[in-house]
PDB file of C-alpha atoms in Angstrom:
ATOM      1  CA  UNK F 286      13.435  -4.420  15.190  1.00  0.00           C
ATOM      2  CA  UNK F 287      12.004  -0.994  15.870  1.00  0.00           C
ATOM      3  CA  UNK F 288       9.093   0.375  13.879  1.00  0.00           C
ATOM      4  CA  UNK F 289       7.060   3.535  13.965  1.00  0.00           C
ATOM      5  CA  UNK F 290       3.410   3.682  13.056  1.00  0.00           C
ATOM      6  CA  UNK F 291       1.600   6.846  12.163  1.00  0.00           C
ATOM      7  CA  UNK F 292      -2.017   7.170  11.090  1.00  0.00           C
ATOM      8  CA  UNK F 293      -4.021   8.089   9.202  1.00  0.00           C
ATOM      9  CA  UNK F 294      -2.002   8.587   6.034  1.00  0.00           C
ATOM     10  CA  UNK F 295      -4.318  11.261   4.685  1.00  0.00           C
ATOM     11  CA  UNK F 296      -7.009  13.328   6.318  1.00  0.00           C
ATOM     12  CA  UNK F 297      -9.396  16.013   5.125  1.00  0.00           C
ATOM     13  CA  UNK F 298     -11.026  18.011   7.885  1.00  0.00           C
ATOM     14  CA  UNK F 299     -13.270  21.080   7.912  1.00  0.00           C
ATOM     15  CA  UNK F 300     -12.190  24.307   9.573  1.00  0.00           C
ATOM     16  CA  UNK F 301     -13.161  24.324  13.229  1.00  0.00           C
ATOM     17  CA  UNK F 302     -13.204  20.561  13.611  1.00  0.00           C
ATOM     18  CA  UNK F 303     -11.001  18.725  16.146  1.00  0.00           C
ATOM     19  CA  UNK F 304      -7.887  16.752  15.257  1.00  0.00           C
ATOM     20  CA  UNK F 305      -6.184  13.727  16.713  1.00  0.00           C
ATOM     21  CA  UNK F 306      -3.134  12.144  15.107  1.00  0.00           C
ATOM     22  CA  UNK F 307      -1.529   9.158  16.730  1.00  0.00           C
ATOM     23  CA  UNK F 308       1.977   7.805  16.592  1.00  0.00           C
ATOM     24  CA  UNK F 309       3.280   4.629  18.213  1.00  0.00           C
ATOM     25  CA  UNK F 310       6.736   3.125  18.342  1.00  0.00           C
ATOM     26  CA  UNK F 311       7.473  -0.572  18.717  1.00  0.00           C
ATOM     27  CA  UNK F 312      10.625  -2.409  19.653  1.00  0.00           C
ATOM     28  CA  UNK F 313      12.206   0.156  21.948  1.00  0.00           C
ATOM     29  CA  UNK F 314      11.597   1.671  25.349  1.00  0.00           C
ATOM     30  CA  UNK F 315      11.798   5.240  26.634  1.00  0.00           C
ATOM     31  CA  UNK F 316      12.254   6.822  23.214  1.00  0.00           C
ATOM     32  CA  UNK F 317      12.395  10.541  22.602  1.00  0.00           C
ATOM     33  CA  UNK F 318       9.383  11.416  20.475  1.00  0.00           C
ATOM     34  CA  UNK F 319       8.826  14.278  18.047  1.00  0.00           C
ATOM     35  CA  UNK F 320       6.085  15.909  16.005  1.00  0.00           C
ATOM     36  CA  UNK F 321       7.030  17.910  12.903  1.00  0.00           C
ATOM     37  CA  UNK F 322       4.958  19.772  10.360  1.00  0.00           C
ATOM     38  CA  UNK F 323       5.899  20.480   6.771  1.00  0.00           C
ATOM     39  CA  UNK F 324       3.869  23.021   4.826  1.00  0.00           C
ATOM     40  CA  UNK F 325       3.686  22.537   1.071  1.00  0.00           C
ATOM     41  CA  UNK F 326       7.094  23.129  -0.506  1.00  0.00           C
ATOM     42  CA  UNK F 327       8.694  24.079   2.801  1.00  0.00           C
ATOM     43  CA  UNK F 328      11.097  22.602   5.327  1.00  0.00           C
ATOM     44  CA  UNK F 329      10.251  20.702   8.490  1.00  0.00           C
ATOM     45  CA  UNK F 330       9.132  22.668  11.523  1.00  0.00           C
ATOM     46  CA  UNK F 331       9.555  21.080  14.940  1.00  0.00           C
ATOM     47  CA  UNK F 332       6.276  21.348  16.857  1.00  0.00           C
ATOM     48  CA  UNK F 333       6.712  19.243  19.986  1.00  0.00           C
ATOM     49  CA  UNK F 334       9.127  16.809  21.511  1.00  0.00           C
ATOM     50  CA  UNK F 335       8.932  14.534  24.528  1.00  0.00           C
ATOM     51  CA  UNK F 336      11.654  12.831  26.551  1.00  0.00           C
ATOM     52  CA  UNK F 337       9.289  10.830  28.764  1.00  0.00           C
ATOM     53  CA  UNK F 338       5.679  10.101  29.684  1.00  0.00           C
ATOM     54  CA  UNK F 339       3.819  13.301  30.390  1.00  0.00           C
ATOM     55  CA  UNK F 340       6.840  15.463  29.455  1.00  0.00           C
ATOM     56  CA  UNK F 341       6.075  17.696  26.482  1.00  0.00           C
ATOM     57  CA  UNK F 342       8.149  20.574  25.150  1.00  0.00           C
ATOM     58  CA  UNK F 343       6.508  22.963  22.732  1.00  0.00           C
ATOM     59  CA  UNK F 344       8.621  24.704  20.138  1.00  0.00           C
ATOM     60  CA  UNK F 345       6.060  26.923  18.450  1.00  0.00           C
ATOM     61  CA  UNK F 346       3.001  28.558  20.032  1.00  0.00           C
ATOM     62  CA  UNK F 347       0.052  27.490  17.955  1.00  0.00           C
ATOM     63  CA  UNK F 348      -3.316  25.901  17.701  1.00  0.00           C
ATOM     64  CA  UNK F 349      -1.976  22.440  18.477  1.00  0.00           C
ATOM     65  CA  UNK F 350      -1.150  20.400  21.555  1.00  0.00           C
ATOM     66  CA  UNK F 351       0.614  17.106  22.180  1.00  0.00           C
ATOM     67  CA  UNK F 352       0.316  14.394  24.766  1.00  0.00           C
ATOM     68  CA  UNK F 353       2.241  11.271  25.658  1.00  0.00           C
ATOM     69  CA  UNK F 354      -0.070   9.019  27.654  1.00  0.00           C
ATOM     70  CA  UNK F 355       2.165   5.956  27.321  1.00  0.00           C
ATOM     71  CA  UNK F 356       5.883   5.413  26.851  1.00  0.00           C
ATOM     72  CA  UNK F 357       5.671   4.718  23.123  1.00  0.00           C
ATOM     73  CA  UNK F 358       2.582   6.713  22.185  1.00  0.00           C
ATOM     74  CA  UNK F 359       2.554  10.328  21.056  1.00  0.00           C
ATOM     75  CA  UNK F 360      -0.627  12.169  20.131  1.00  0.00           C
ATOM     76  CA  UNK F 361      -1.052  15.470  18.316  1.00  0.00           C
ATOM     77  CA  UNK F 362      -4.346  17.257  18.873  1.00  0.00           C
ATOM     78  CA  UNK F 363      -6.279  20.354  18.087  1.00  0.00           C
ATOM     79  CA  UNK F 364      -9.635  21.512  19.394  1.00  0.00           C
ATOM     80  CA  UNK F 365     -10.417  23.650  16.350  1.00  0.00           C
ATOM     81  CA  UNK F 366      -8.493  23.376  13.107  1.00  0.00           C
ATOM     82  CA  UNK F 367      -7.500  26.404  11.080  1.00  0.00           C
ATOM     83  CA  UNK F 368      -6.781  26.526   7.360  1.00  0.00           C
ATOM     84  CA  UNK F 369      -3.145  27.210   8.229  1.00  0.00           C
ATOM     85  CA  UNK F 370      -2.938  23.828   9.992  1.00  0.00           C
ATOM     86  CA  UNK F 371      -2.841  22.083   6.628  1.00  0.00           C
ATOM     87  CA  UNK F 372       0.408  20.271   5.983  1.00  0.00           C
ATOM     88  CA  UNK F 373       2.371  17.069   6.193  1.00  0.00           C
ATOM     89  CA  UNK F 374       2.698  15.923   9.807  1.00  0.00           C
ATOM     90  CA  UNK F 375       5.554  13.653  10.738  1.00  0.00           C
ATOM     91  CA  UNK F 376       6.249  11.728  13.898  1.00  0.00           C
ATOM     92  CA  UNK F 377       9.792  10.684  14.756  1.00  0.00           C
ATOM     93  CA  UNK F 378      11.720   8.944  17.516  1.00  0.00           C
ATOM     94  CA  UNK F 379      15.260   8.365  18.654  1.00  0.00           C
ATOM     95  CA  UNK F 380      16.769   6.445  21.520  1.00  0.00           C
ATOM     96  CA  UNK F 381      16.439   7.951  24.936  1.00  0.00           C
ATOM     97  CA  UNK F 382      20.010   7.168  25.930  1.00  0.00           C
ATOM     98  CA  UNK F 383      22.434  10.007  26.358  1.00  0.00           C
ATOM     99  CA  UNK F 384      20.976  13.336  25.372  1.00  0.00           C
ATOM    100  CA  UNK F 385      20.017  12.417  21.849  1.00  0.00           C
ATOM    101  CA  UNK F 386      22.681  14.306  19.974  1.00  0.00           C
ATOM    102  CA  UNK F 387      24.574  11.274  18.803  1.00  0.00           C
ATOM    103  CA  UNK F 388      21.702   9.116  17.675  1.00  0.00           C
ATOM    104  CA  UNK F 389      19.765   9.069  14.478  1.00  0.00           C
ATOM    105  CA  UNK F 390      16.078   9.885  14.283  1.00  0.00           C
ATOM    106  CA  UNK F 391      13.563   7.579  12.639  1.00  0.00           C
ATOM    107  CA  UNK F 392      10.566   9.128  10.950  1.00  0.00           C
ATOM    108  CA  UNK F 393       7.124   7.779  10.230  1.00  0.00           C
ATOM    109  CA  UNK F 394       5.497   7.953   6.828  1.00  0.00           C
ATOM    110  CA  UNK F 395       3.507  11.034   7.746  1.00  0.00           C
ATOM    111  CA  UNK F 396      -0.092  12.236   7.684  1.00  0.00           C
ATOM    112  CA  UNK F 397      -1.126  14.639   4.971  1.00  0.00           C
ATOM    113  CA  UNK F 398      -3.755  16.918   6.508  1.00  0.00           C
ATOM    114  CA  UNK F 399      -5.908  19.193   4.402  1.00  0.00           C
ATOM    115  CA  UNK F 400      -8.146  21.627   6.233  1.00  0.00           C
ATOM    116  CA  UNK F 401     -11.015  22.825   4.041  1.00  0.00           C
TER     117      UNK F 401
ATOM    118  CA  UNK W  94      20.104  26.704  17.822  1.00  0.00           C
ATOM    119  CA  UNK W  95      23.105  26.721  15.530  1.00  0.00           C
ATOM    120  CA  UNK W  96      22.258  27.529  11.922  1.00  0.00           C
ATOM    121  CA  UNK W  97      23.235  25.707   8.754  1.00  0.00           C
ATOM    122  CA  UNK W  98      23.313  27.085   5.214  1.00  0.00           C
ATOM    123  CA  UNK W  99      22.900  24.920   2.124  1.00  0.00           C
ATOM    124  CA  UNK W 100      22.407  25.660  -1.585  1.00  0.00           C
ATOM    125  CA  UNK W 101      18.773  25.477  -2.603  1.00  0.00           C
ATOM    126  CA  UNK W 102      19.350  23.008  -5.417  1.00  0.00           C
ATOM    127  CA  UNK W 103      21.997  20.980  -7.217  1.00  0.00           C
ATOM    128  CA  UNK W 104      22.112  18.724 -10.239  1.00  0.00           C
ATOM    129  CA  UNK W 105      24.185  15.666 -10.928  1.00  0.00           C
ATOM    130  CA  UNK W 106      24.513  13.104 -13.655  1.00  0.00           C
ATOM    131  CA  UNK W 107      23.692   9.518 -12.867  1.00  0.00           C
ATOM    132  CA  UNK W 108      26.629   7.395 -11.697  1.00  0.00           C
ATOM    133  CA  UNK W 109      28.778  10.434 -10.993  1.00  0.00           C
ATOM    134  CA  UNK W 110      29.864  11.572  -7.513  1.00  0.00           C
ATOM    135  CA  UNK W 111      27.911  14.325  -5.805  1.00  0.00           C
ATOM    136  CA  UNK W 112      29.282  16.725  -3.232  1.00  0.00           C
ATOM    137  CA  UNK W 113      26.609  18.476  -1.174  1.00  0.00           C
ATOM    138  CA  UNK W 114      28.010  21.360   0.893  1.00  0.00           C
ATOM    139  CA  UNK W 115      26.833  22.725   4.232  1.00  0.00           C
ATOM    140  CA  UNK W 116      28.104  25.783   6.081  1.00  0.00           C
ATOM    141  CA  UNK W 117      27.771  25.986   9.854  1.00  0.00           C
ATOM    142  CA  UNK W 118      30.043  28.810  10.930  1.00  0.00           C
ATOM    143  CA  UNK W 119      28.465  29.096  14.416  1.00  0.00           C
ATOM    144  CA  UNK W 120      29.018  25.452  15.281  1.00  0.00           C
ATOM    145  CA  UNK W 121      30.124  24.742  18.823  1.00  0.00           C
ATOM    146  CA  UNK W 122      32.526  22.074  19.992  1.00  0.00           C
ATOM    147  CA  UNK W 123      29.760  19.731  21.114  1.00  0.00           C
ATOM    148  CA  UNK W 124      27.554  20.022  18.031  1.00  0.00           C
ATOM    149  CA  UNK W 125      27.159  16.860  15.999  1.00  0.00           C
ATOM    150  CA  UNK W 126      26.614  17.204  12.252  1.00  0.00           C
ATOM    151  CA  UNK W 127      23.729  15.095  10.956  1.00  0.00           C
ATOM    152  CA  UNK W 128      22.502  14.571   7.414  1.00  0.00           C
ATOM    153  CA  UNK W 129      19.038  13.395   6.442  1.00  0.00           C
ATOM    154  CA  UNK W 130      17.292  13.125   3.123  1.00  0.00           C
ATOM    155  CA  UNK W 131      13.635  13.272   2.206  1.00  0.00           C
ATOM    156  CA  UNK W 132      12.156  11.623  -0.836  1.00  0.00           C
ATOM    157  CA  UNK W 133       8.877  13.026  -2.184  1.00  0.00           C
ATOM    158  CA  UNK W 134       5.887  12.396   0.089  1.00  0.00           C
ATOM    159  CA  UNK W 135       7.979  10.478   2.610  1.00  0.00           C
ATOM    160  CA  UNK W 136       9.468  11.154   6.017  1.00  0.00           C
ATOM    161  CA  UNK W 137      13.153  12.060   6.237  1.00  0.00           C
ATOM    162  CA  UNK W 138      15.672   9.249   6.259  1.00  0.00           C
ATOM    163  CA  UNK W 139      18.941   9.256   8.201  1.00  0.00           C
ATOM    164  CA  UNK W 140      22.044   9.344   6.038  1.00  0.00           C
ATOM    165  CA  UNK W 141      25.094   9.909   8.221  1.00  0.00           C
ATOM    166  CA  UNK W 142      26.455  11.922  11.137  1.00  0.00           C
ATOM    167  CA  UNK W 143      29.798  12.887  12.635  1.00  0.00           C
ATOM    168  CA  UNK W 144      31.576  15.133  15.116  1.00  0.00           C
ATOM    169  CA  UNK W 145      35.129  15.871  13.987  1.00  0.00           C
ATOM    170  CA  UNK W 146      36.478  13.049  11.858  1.00  0.00           C
ATOM    171  CA  UNK W 147      35.336  12.071   8.405  1.00  0.00           C
ATOM    172  CA  UNK W 148      32.775   9.264   8.402  1.00  0.00           C
ATOM    173  CA  UNK W 149      31.810   6.598   5.903  1.00  0.00           C
ATOM    174  CA  UNK W 150      28.834   4.276   5.731  1.00  0.00           C
ATOM    175  CA  UNK W 151      27.079   2.278   3.066  1.00  0.00           C
ATOM    176  CA  UNK W 152      25.060   5.276   1.893  1.00  0.00           C
ATOM    177  CA  UNK W 153      27.566   8.116   1.841  1.00  0.00           C
ATOM    178  CA  UNK W 154      30.665   9.789   3.223  1.00  0.00           C
ATOM    179  CA  UNK W 155      30.822  12.866   5.408  1.00  0.00           C
ATOM    180  CA  UNK W 156      33.811  15.146   5.099  1.00  0.00           C
ATOM    181  CA  UNK W 157      34.183  17.657   7.945  1.00  0.00           C
ATOM    182  CA  UNK W 158      36.438  20.680   7.612  1.00  0.00           C
ATOM    183  CA  UNK W 159      39.271  20.978  10.076  1.00  0.00           C
ATOM    184  CA  UNK W 160      37.699  24.055  11.701  1.00  0.00           C
ATOM    185  CA  UNK W 161      34.306  22.290  11.581  1.00  0.00           C
ATOM    186  CA  UNK W 162      32.654  25.358  10.068  1.00  0.00           C
ATOM    187  CA  UNK W 163      31.597  23.423   7.002  1.00  0.00           C
ATOM    188  CA  UNK W 164      30.965  19.863   5.918  1.00  0.00           C
ATOM    189  CA  UNK W 165      30.283  17.991   2.716  1.00  0.00           C
ATOM    190  CA  UNK W 166      28.070  15.007   2.117  1.00  0.00           C
ATOM    191  CA  UNK W 167      29.490  12.824  -0.628  1.00  0.00           C
ATOM    192  CA  UNK W 168      27.403  10.393  -2.633  1.00  0.00           C
ATOM    193  CA  UNK W 169      29.962   8.316  -4.478  1.00  0.00           C
ATOM    194  CA  UNK W 170      27.770   7.289  -7.403  1.00  0.00           C
ATOM    195  CA  UNK W 171      24.476   9.079  -7.734  1.00  0.00           C
ATOM    196  CA  UNK W 172      21.474   7.067  -8.843  1.00  0.00           C
ATOM    197  CA  UNK W 173      18.016   8.233  -9.804  1.00  0.00           C
ATOM    198  CA  UNK W 174      16.828   7.024  -6.403  1.00  0.00           C
ATOM    199  CA  UNK W 175      19.111   9.554  -4.730  1.00  0.00           C
ATOM    200  CA  UNK W 176      16.984  12.430  -5.996  1.00  0.00           C
ATOM    201  CA  UNK W 177      15.710  14.006  -2.784  1.00  0.00           C
ATOM    202  CA  UNK W 178      16.004  17.005  -0.484  1.00  0.00           C
ATOM    203  CA  UNK W 179      19.137  16.692   1.658  1.00  0.00           C
ATOM    204  CA  UNK W 180      19.189  18.345   5.066  1.00  0.00           C
ATOM    205  CA  UNK W 181      22.238  19.226   7.122  1.00  0.00           C
ATOM    206  CA  UNK W 182      21.442  19.560  10.848  1.00  0.00           C
ATOM    207  CA  UNK W 183      23.441  20.424  13.951  1.00  0.00           C
ATOM    208  CA  UNK W 184      22.566  18.663  17.179  1.00  0.00           C
ATOM    209  CA  UNK W 185      23.952  20.289  20.311  1.00  0.00           C
ATOM    210  CA  UNK W 186      24.939  18.363  23.405  1.00  0.00           C
ATOM    211  CA  UNK W 187      22.212  18.633  25.989  1.00  0.00           C
ATOM    212  CA  UNK W 188      19.407  19.132  23.508  1.00  0.00           C
ATOM    213  CA  UNK W 189      17.031  16.700  21.930  1.00  0.00           C
ATOM    214  CA  UNK W 190      15.999  18.771  18.955  1.00  0.00           C
ATOM    215  CA  UNK W 191      16.607  18.153  15.260  1.00  0.00           C
ATOM    216  CA  UNK W 192      16.181  21.560  13.661  1.00  0.00           C
ATOM    217  CA  UNK W 193      15.835  21.294   9.898  1.00  0.00           C
ATOM    218  CA  UNK W 194      16.742  24.088   7.502  1.00  0.00           C
ATOM    219  CA  UNK W 195      15.518  24.382   3.947  1.00  0.00           C
ATOM    220  CA  UNK W 196      17.878  21.737   2.581  1.00  0.00           C
ATOM    221  CA  UNK W 197      19.296  21.118  -0.890  1.00  0.00           C
ATOM    222  CA  UNK W 198      17.100  19.623  -3.569  1.00  0.00           C
ATOM    223  CA  UNK W 199      19.236  17.185  -5.547  1.00  0.00           C
ATOM    224  CA  UNK W 200      18.212  16.384  -9.089  1.00  0.00           C
ATOM    225  CA  UNK W 201      19.864  13.382 -10.729  1.00  0.00           C
ATOM    226  CA  UNK W 202      19.919  13.346 -14.505  1.00  0.00           C
ATOM    227  CA  UNK W 203      19.792  10.059 -16.414  1.00  0.00           C
TER     228      UNK W 203
END
């Protein structure tokens, strides 16, 4: 069966420090991968999505970047964190078949990031 | 991206049916209607999706209006575990993006 792993679960980082969040998917190949952010009490904002290795689409210009070095690995990074980067970060995947509109997305358990 | 509109919050009594509405007046013919729910401090969970016909699964039913400009998620017997934020999303053919709105916060009363 397919599983998604996201770590760490919680993270407290000082302003100006770098960030690296990792997400891996098991049990499937060529998934579409997604990074979302949810600010406290708000909805989910799509940050990045990827349909293949090295293919990254950015939805919101910001202080963050994403990379997909392997088929089932998706990394969210920042060189210098801002206070506004605090939030709940979620990784998700769906099958790469078709164009994704008729398949469900599976979400990880999230990383709660607090920038202090 | 097509937009959806949902009430901010709803309440239901335990073991009663719940009808969660969603308006999507700008829906196109190739947009699929997806529903997800998010429990506190967890990632969203898939509930159901459909295109034109009503759909049923073990979690819920999805009723789609004939003109497809609105849909309703039906929980047949609400339980306390169904308390969550419910999101209605449109996914357009040719895109890969799940664009979440603000959702409906469902409160289930014992």
